[in-house]
Short mmCIF file of C-alpha atoms in Angstrom, two decimals:
data_model
loop_
_atom_site.label_atom_id
_atom_site.label_comp_id
_atom_site.label_asym_id
_atom_site.label_seq_id
_atom_site.Cartn_x
_atom_site.Cartn_y
_atom_site.Cartn_z
CA MET C 276 -1.51 -7.07 33.68
CA SER C 277 -1.56 -3.21 33.04
CA ILE C 278 -3.35 -1.54 30.20
CA LYS C 279 -0.06 -0.50 28.72
CA GLN C 280 1.00 -4.16 28.30
CA HIS C 281 -1.93 -4.48 25.78
CA ILE C 282 -1.12 -1.52 23.52
CA PRO C 283 1.36 -3.27 21.35
CA ASN C 284 -1.00 -6.19 20.85
CA ALA C 285 -3.58 -3.73 20.09
CA ILE C 286 -1.46 -2.27 17.30
CA THR C 287 -0.68 -5.74 16.07
CA CYS C 288 -4.53 -6.35 15.69
CA GLY C 289 -4.54 -3.31 13.54
CA ASN C 290 -1.93 -4.99 11.16
CA LEU C 291 -4.23 -8.04 11.00
CA VAL C 292 -7.43 -5.83 10.26
CA SER C 293 -5.44 -4.04 7.60
CA GLY C 294 -4.66 -7.46 5.85
CA CYS C 295 -8.29 -8.43 5.94
CA LEU C 296 -9.43 -5.01 4.58
CA SER C 297 -6.91 -5.57 1.75
CA ILE C 298 -8.44 -9.00 0.80
CA LEU C 299 -11.86 -7.17 1.17
CA PHE C 300 -10.96 -4.46 -1.13
CA LEU C 301 -9.55 -6.97 -3.80
CA SER C 302 -12.76 -8.95 -3.64
CA LEU C 303 -14.71 -5.69 -4.55
CA ASN C 304 -12.15 -5.26 -7.27
CA MET C 305 -10.17 -2.25 -5.71
CA PRO C 306 -6.72 -3.44 -6.16
CA VAL C 307 -5.24 -0.03 -5.50
CA LYS C 308 -7.06 0.24 -2.02
CA ALA C 309 -5.99 -3.42 -1.41
CA ALA C 310 -2.30 -2.58 -2.05
CA VAL C 311 -2.52 0.70 0.12
CA MET C 312 -3.81 -1.64 3.06
CA ILE C 313 -0.69 -3.79 2.96
CA PHE C 314 1.46 -0.62 3.36
CA VAL C 315 -0.83 0.46 6.30
CA ALA C 316 -0.35 -3.01 7.71
CA GLY C 317 3.50 -2.54 7.37
CA LEU C 318 3.02 0.67 9.44
CA PHE C 319 1.30 -1.23 12.26
CA ASP C 320 3.94 -4.02 12.00
CA PHE C 321 6.55 -1.52 12.61
CA PHE C 322 4.90 0.39 15.51
CA ASP C 323 3.87 -2.60 17.48
CA GLY C 324 7.47 -3.58 18.02
CA PHE C 325 8.42 0.07 18.35
CA THR C 326 5.78 0.63 21.02
CA ALA C 327 6.62 -2.49 23.01
CA ARG C 328 10.29 -1.39 23.16
CA LEU C 329 9.26 2.28 24.18
CA LEU C 330 6.95 1.07 26.72
CA HIS C 331 9.33 -1.68 28.11
CA VAL C 332 6.53 -4.22 27.95
CA HIS C 333 6.35 -7.75 26.91
CA SER C 334 3.24 -10.02 26.35
CA PRO C 335 3.57 -13.87 26.22
CA ILE C 336 1.20 -13.85 23.11
CA GLY C 337 2.81 -10.95 21.45
CA ALA C 338 5.16 -12.89 19.28
CA ASP C 339 2.67 -15.41 18.27
CA LEU C 340 0.01 -12.86 17.71
CA ASP C 341 2.33 -10.78 15.46
CA SER C 342 3.20 -13.88 13.34
CA LEU C 343 -0.46 -14.76 12.81
CA SER C 344 -1.22 -11.24 11.65
CA ASP C 345 1.90 -11.12 9.45
CA ALA C 346 0.55 -14.53 7.82
CA VAL C 347 -2.54 -12.71 6.72
CA SER C 348 -1.19 -9.14 5.85
CA PHE C 349 2.01 -10.21 4.43
CA GLY C 350 1.07 -13.75 3.22
CA VAL C 351 -2.49 -14.28 2.25
CA ALA C 352 -3.25 -10.56 1.11
CA PRO C 353 -0.28 -10.12 -1.15
CA GLY C 354 -1.01 -13.78 -2.48
CA PHE C 355 -4.52 -12.67 -3.54
CA ILE C 356 -3.18 -9.62 -5.18
CA MET C 357 -0.76 -11.61 -7.14
CA HIS C 358 -3.71 -13.83 -8.05
CA TRP C 359 -5.63 -10.90 -9.40
CA LEU C 360 -2.84 -9.83 -11.58
CA MET C 361 -2.43 -13.30 -12.91
CA SER C 362 -6.06 -13.61 -13.67
CA ARG C 363 -5.89 -10.64 -15.92
CA ALA C 364 -2.50 -11.42 -17.76
CA PHE C 365 -2.72 -11.22 -21.59
CA ASP C 366 -0.96 -14.70 -22.06
CA LEU C 367 -2.86 -16.65 -19.21
CA PRO C 368 -3.01 -20.30 -20.14
CA SER C 369 -6.39 -21.98 -20.01
CA LEU C 370 -6.92 -24.61 -17.56
CA SER C 371 -9.92 -24.86 -15.18
CA TRP C 372 -11.31 -27.26 -12.61
CA LEU C 373 -14.49 -26.81 -10.79
CA GLY C 374 -15.01 -23.53 -12.32
CA ILE C 375 -11.63 -22.20 -11.22
CA SER C 376 -8.82 -20.90 -13.48
CA LEU C 377 -6.04 -23.11 -12.10
CA PHE C 378 -2.80 -21.31 -13.32
CA PRO C 379 -3.47 -18.20 -11.26
CA CYS C 380 -3.67 -20.28 -8.06
CA ALA C 381 0.22 -20.65 -8.51
CA ALA C 382 0.06 -17.06 -6.64
CA PHE C 383 -0.74 -18.89 -3.36
CA LEU C 384 2.80 -20.04 -3.04
CA LEU C 385 3.42 -16.78 -1.59
CA PRO C 386 1.20 -17.30 1.63
CA VAL C 387 2.60 -20.81 1.84
CA PHE C 388 6.26 -19.76 1.77
CA SER C 389 5.51 -16.64 3.79
CA ALA C 390 4.11 -18.91 6.54
CA ILE C 391 7.30 -20.99 6.35
CA ARG C 392 9.22 -17.98 6.59
CA LEU C 393 7.42 -16.65 9.61
CA ALA C 394 7.62 -20.15 11.43
CA LYS C 395 11.39 -20.42 10.77
CA PHE C 396 11.80 -16.86 12.23
CA ASN C 397 10.00 -17.67 15.41
CA VAL C 398 12.33 -20.67 16.26
CA ASP C 399 15.52 -19.00 15.17
CA ASP C 400 17.15 -16.72 17.87
CA THR C 401 19.90 -15.59 15.63
CA GLN C 402 17.83 -13.10 13.45
CA LYS C 403 18.23 -10.01 15.53
CA THR C 404 19.95 -7.52 13.37
CA LEU C 405 20.15 -9.64 10.23
CA PHE C 406 17.60 -11.78 8.62
CA ARG C 407 18.06 -15.37 7.17
CA GLY C 408 15.72 -15.16 4.18
CA LEU C 409 13.76 -12.24 2.92
CA PRO C 410 11.30 -11.11 5.54
CA ALA C 411 7.69 -11.51 4.51
CA PRO C 412 6.88 -7.80 4.76
CA GLY C 413 9.59 -7.32 2.06
CA MET C 414 7.76 -9.60 -0.26
CA ALA C 415 4.49 -8.15 0.51
CA ILE C 416 5.57 -4.69 -0.08
CA PHE C 417 7.09 -5.68 -3.51
CA ILE C 418 3.81 -7.35 -4.53
CA ALA C 419 1.69 -4.44 -3.27
CA SER C 420 3.67 -2.05 -5.26
CA LEU C 421 2.78 -3.60 -8.57
CA PRO C 422 -0.90 -2.37 -8.60
CA LEU C 423 0.17 0.99 -7.48
CA MET C 424 2.84 1.20 -10.27
CA LEU C 425 0.38 -0.04 -12.83
CA ALA C 426 -2.29 2.45 -11.96
CA GLN C 427 0.20 5.25 -12.07
CA THR C 428 1.21 4.24 -15.73
CA GLY C 429 -2.50 3.54 -16.59
CA HIS C 430 -2.07 -0.29 -17.20
CA LEU C 431 -3.78 -1.52 -14.19
CA THR C 432 -6.41 -3.52 -16.04
CA ASP C 433 -4.92 -4.32 -19.26
CA GLY C 434 -2.75 -7.32 -18.31
CA VAL C 435 0.44 -5.59 -19.22
CA ILE C 436 2.33 -7.91 -16.78
CA GLY C 437 2.18 -11.32 -18.36
CA TYR C 438 1.31 -14.45 -16.53
CA TRP C 439 4.85 -15.96 -16.84
CA ALA C 440 6.48 -12.72 -15.57
CA CYS C 441 4.10 -12.88 -12.63
CA LEU C 442 4.95 -16.70 -12.02
CA GLY C 443 8.70 -15.82 -12.20
CA MET C 444 8.24 -13.23 -9.49
CA THR C 445 6.23 -15.62 -7.34
CA LEU C 446 8.81 -18.29 -7.56
CA ILE C 447 11.83 -15.81 -7.07
CA PHE C 448 10.21 -14.29 -3.99
CA SER C 449 8.98 -17.65 -2.43
CA PHE C 450 12.50 -18.93 -2.77
CA LEU C 451 14.04 -15.70 -1.29
CA MET C 452 11.89 -16.05 1.74
CA VAL C 453 13.08 -19.46 2.67
CA CYS C 454 16.69 -19.27 1.42
CA ARG C 455 19.90 -18.92 3.63
CA LEU C 456 20.71 -15.63 2.12
CA ARG C 457 21.22 -12.81 4.84
CA PHE C 458 19.12 -9.66 4.67
CA PHE C 459 19.83 -6.46 6.63
CA SER C 460 17.17 -5.09 8.97
CA PHE C 461 16.74 -1.45 9.98
CA LYS C 462 17.41 -1.92 13.68
CA MET C 463 20.32 0.29 14.26
CA LYS C 464 22.19 0.58 17.46
CA SER C 465 22.89 4.21 16.50
CA VAL C 466 22.00 6.61 13.63
CA GLN C 467 25.57 7.28 12.92
CA TRP C 468 26.87 6.85 9.35
CA LYS C 469 29.94 4.32 10.46
CA GLY C 470 28.57 0.92 10.61
CA ASN C 471 25.29 1.78 8.98
CA GLU C 472 26.52 2.79 5.57
CA VAL C 473 24.42 0.24 3.70
CA ARG C 474 21.28 1.09 5.62
CA TRP C 475 21.59 4.85 5.08
CA ILE C 476 22.51 4.47 1.38
CA PHE C 477 19.32 2.41 0.88
CA LEU C 478 17.10 4.88 2.75
CA ILE C 479 18.51 7.88 0.82
CA VAL C 480 18.08 6.15 -2.43
CA ALA C 481 14.65 4.94 -1.72
CA VAL C 482 13.31 8.30 -0.52
CA VAL C 483 14.87 10.33 -3.49
CA ALA C 484 13.49 7.42 -6.16
CA VAL C 485 10.01 7.59 -4.62
CA ALA C 486 10.03 11.49 -4.34
CA VAL C 487 10.99 11.61 -8.05
CA PHE C 488 9.36 8.59 -9.58
CA ARG C 489 6.42 7.92 -7.01
CA PHE C 490 4.91 4.56 -7.26
CA ILE C 491 6.96 3.42 -10.17
CA ALA C 492 10.17 3.37 -7.85
CA LEU C 493 8.62 1.18 -5.39
CA PRO C 494 9.25 -2.40 -7.04
CA PHE C 495 12.79 -1.26 -7.89
CA VAL C 496 13.38 -0.03 -4.47
CA MET C 497 12.67 -3.33 -3.26
CA VAL C 498 14.85 -5.22 -5.77
CA PHE C 499 17.59 -2.61 -4.75
CA TYR C 500 17.17 -3.79 -1.06
CA VAL C 501 17.63 -7.47 -2.17
CA LEU C 502 20.74 -6.85 -4.22
CA LEU C 503 22.17 -4.65 -1.38
CA SER C 504 21.70 -7.44 1.07
CA ILE C 505 22.97 -10.20 -1.04
CA PHE C 506 26.27 -8.27 -1.70
CA PHE C 507 26.80 -6.49 1.79
CA ALA C 508 24.54 -8.05 4.49
CA GLU C 509 27.10 -10.73 5.54
CA ARG C 510 29.71 -7.96 6.07
CA MET C 511 27.21 -6.08 8.46
CA GLU C 512 27.15 -8.93 10.95
#
């Protein structure tokens, strides 16, 4: 096996390491850096597949390695970020067991459903240009955008996002990952406007919104992606 066949897998390992660093930063009470590492993991996740296609290489372990890395970076890491947010919520209910506050542990539904989503993707050959269920990186980007948004507005540590709001987001995104709804991908056969209208509209709105509002725009951009997919993805098949 030539060296170039290992390059995409090496990039995938960068995804995994980024997820581990996200959890490490969070354990050191650095939620902004933890969130940034999820975005870094997303870049590695994009470029491993892009590099494999560019080099025309395929590794028998590539798909499994990618899923295992995604489970950490886009499942466990965002789950811990949500746990961090829940633990600091102003309306957190009090219930402990073995010294652990139990209610924030509801955040670990995110890694559970993320793993289910990734497992379903691996055995479904129909998800090429459209996804069935929200991709795990989409959920992770939404969750990671919350600390960045709160840091920009000066409300990172004051629990401004209540526990029940966090729980609601956890349940909604857990459901979206395993539902039968279709979500569009960004794998375009061409860059022409025709046939890619929804993709280009999303990209233009996302770039403008982030340029104007910075991190505040990120969670709303992800909600916009979900809404566009719900209304238009089926027509894009």
